[in-house]
C-alpha positions as semicolon CSV with decimal commas, in nm:
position;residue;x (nm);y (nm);z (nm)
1;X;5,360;-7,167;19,944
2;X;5,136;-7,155;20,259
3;X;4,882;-7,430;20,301
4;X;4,522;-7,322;20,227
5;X;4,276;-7,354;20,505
6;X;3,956;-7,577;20,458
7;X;3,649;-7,405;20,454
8;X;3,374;-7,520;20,626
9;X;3,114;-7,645;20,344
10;X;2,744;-7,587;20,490
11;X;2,526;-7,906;20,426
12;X;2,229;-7,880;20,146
13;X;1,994;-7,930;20,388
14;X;2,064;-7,659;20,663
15;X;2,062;-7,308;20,414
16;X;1,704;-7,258;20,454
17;X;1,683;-7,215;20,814
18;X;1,787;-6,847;20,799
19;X;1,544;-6,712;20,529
20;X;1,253;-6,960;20,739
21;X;1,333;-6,767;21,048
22;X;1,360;-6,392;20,868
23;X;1,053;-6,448;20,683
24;X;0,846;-6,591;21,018
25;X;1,031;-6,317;21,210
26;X;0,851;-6,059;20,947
27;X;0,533;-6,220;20,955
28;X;0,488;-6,233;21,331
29;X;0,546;-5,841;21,333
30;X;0,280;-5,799;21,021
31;X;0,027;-5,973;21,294
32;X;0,168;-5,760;21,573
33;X;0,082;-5,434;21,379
34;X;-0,270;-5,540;21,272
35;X;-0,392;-5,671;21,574
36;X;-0,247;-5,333;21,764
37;X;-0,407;-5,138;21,445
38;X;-0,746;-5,343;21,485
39;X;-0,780;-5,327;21,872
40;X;-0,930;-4,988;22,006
41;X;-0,970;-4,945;22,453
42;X;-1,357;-4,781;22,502
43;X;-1,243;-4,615;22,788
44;X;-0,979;-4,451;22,640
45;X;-1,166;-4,329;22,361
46;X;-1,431;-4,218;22,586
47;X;-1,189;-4,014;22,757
48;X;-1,091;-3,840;22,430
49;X;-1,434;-3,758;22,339
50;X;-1,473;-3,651;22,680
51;X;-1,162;-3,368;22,652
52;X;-1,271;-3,259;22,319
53;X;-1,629;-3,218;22,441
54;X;-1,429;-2,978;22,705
55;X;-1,187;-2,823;22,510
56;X;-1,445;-2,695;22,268
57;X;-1,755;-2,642;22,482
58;X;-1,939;-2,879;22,257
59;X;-2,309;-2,839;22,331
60;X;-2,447;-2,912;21,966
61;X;-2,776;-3,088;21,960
62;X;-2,710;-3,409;21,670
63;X;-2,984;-3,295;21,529
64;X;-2,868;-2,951;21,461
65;X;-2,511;-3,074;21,303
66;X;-2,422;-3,115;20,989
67;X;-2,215;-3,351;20,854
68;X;-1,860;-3,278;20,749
69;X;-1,801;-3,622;20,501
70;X;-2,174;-3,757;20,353
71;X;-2,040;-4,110;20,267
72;X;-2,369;-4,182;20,079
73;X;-2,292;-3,915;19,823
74;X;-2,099;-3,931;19,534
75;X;-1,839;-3,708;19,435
76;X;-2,010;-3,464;19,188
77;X;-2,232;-3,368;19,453
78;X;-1,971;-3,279;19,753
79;X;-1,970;-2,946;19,622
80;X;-2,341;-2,869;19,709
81;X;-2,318;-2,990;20,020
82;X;-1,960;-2,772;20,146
83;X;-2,161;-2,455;20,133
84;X;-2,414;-2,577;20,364
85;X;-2,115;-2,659;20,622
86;X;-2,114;-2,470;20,928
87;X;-1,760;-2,614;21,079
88;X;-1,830;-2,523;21,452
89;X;-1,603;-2,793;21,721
90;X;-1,925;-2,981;21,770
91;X;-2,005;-3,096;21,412
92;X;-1,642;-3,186;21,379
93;X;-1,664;-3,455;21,728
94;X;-1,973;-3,572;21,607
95;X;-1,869;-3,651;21,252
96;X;-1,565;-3,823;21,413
97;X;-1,747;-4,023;21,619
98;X;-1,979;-4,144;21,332
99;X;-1,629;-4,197;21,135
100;X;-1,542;-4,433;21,419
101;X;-1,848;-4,649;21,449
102;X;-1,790;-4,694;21,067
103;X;-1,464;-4,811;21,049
104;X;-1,580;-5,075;21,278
């Protein structure tokens, strides 16, 4: 019979090092995606509102748009409000830019 080889017997006090560095390894990209999620650049949303103003010759007064999504009402009442929607290129920037400044 051949001899049997020793295995190496990790201490106690070493096995948790692994998981530790998987689960900080996870966390740190968690923070990574919600800070990238929560940061927006101005300028480069500026320049998107500025190529959809272009692309669909957006020359809608505010006042004169409707909006697509009323936040204020509730559900039971969306369906009143759909007929009154126009859905020109204009409303549609506008509503997204109100979308926008409520997210923040």
């Amino acid at each position: 019979m051949g001899k049997k080889c020793k295995k190496v017997v990790c201490e106690a006090g070493e096995k948790w090092a692994v998981p530790f560095a998987d689960f900080f390894s996870l966390l740190l990209a968690l923070f990574i995606a919600l800070f990238a999620i929560a940061s927006t650049n101005t300028e480069k949303m500026k320049a998107l509102k500025e190529e959809f103003v272009k692309i669909y010759d957006y020359s809608a007064k505010p006042e004169e748009a409707t909006p697509v999504m009323n936040m204020a009402v509730k559900s039971g009442e969306a369906s009143k409000d759909q007929d009154k929607d126009k859905g020109n290129a204009g409303e549609v920037l506008l509503n997204l830019k109100r979308l926008h400044e409520w997210l923040k």
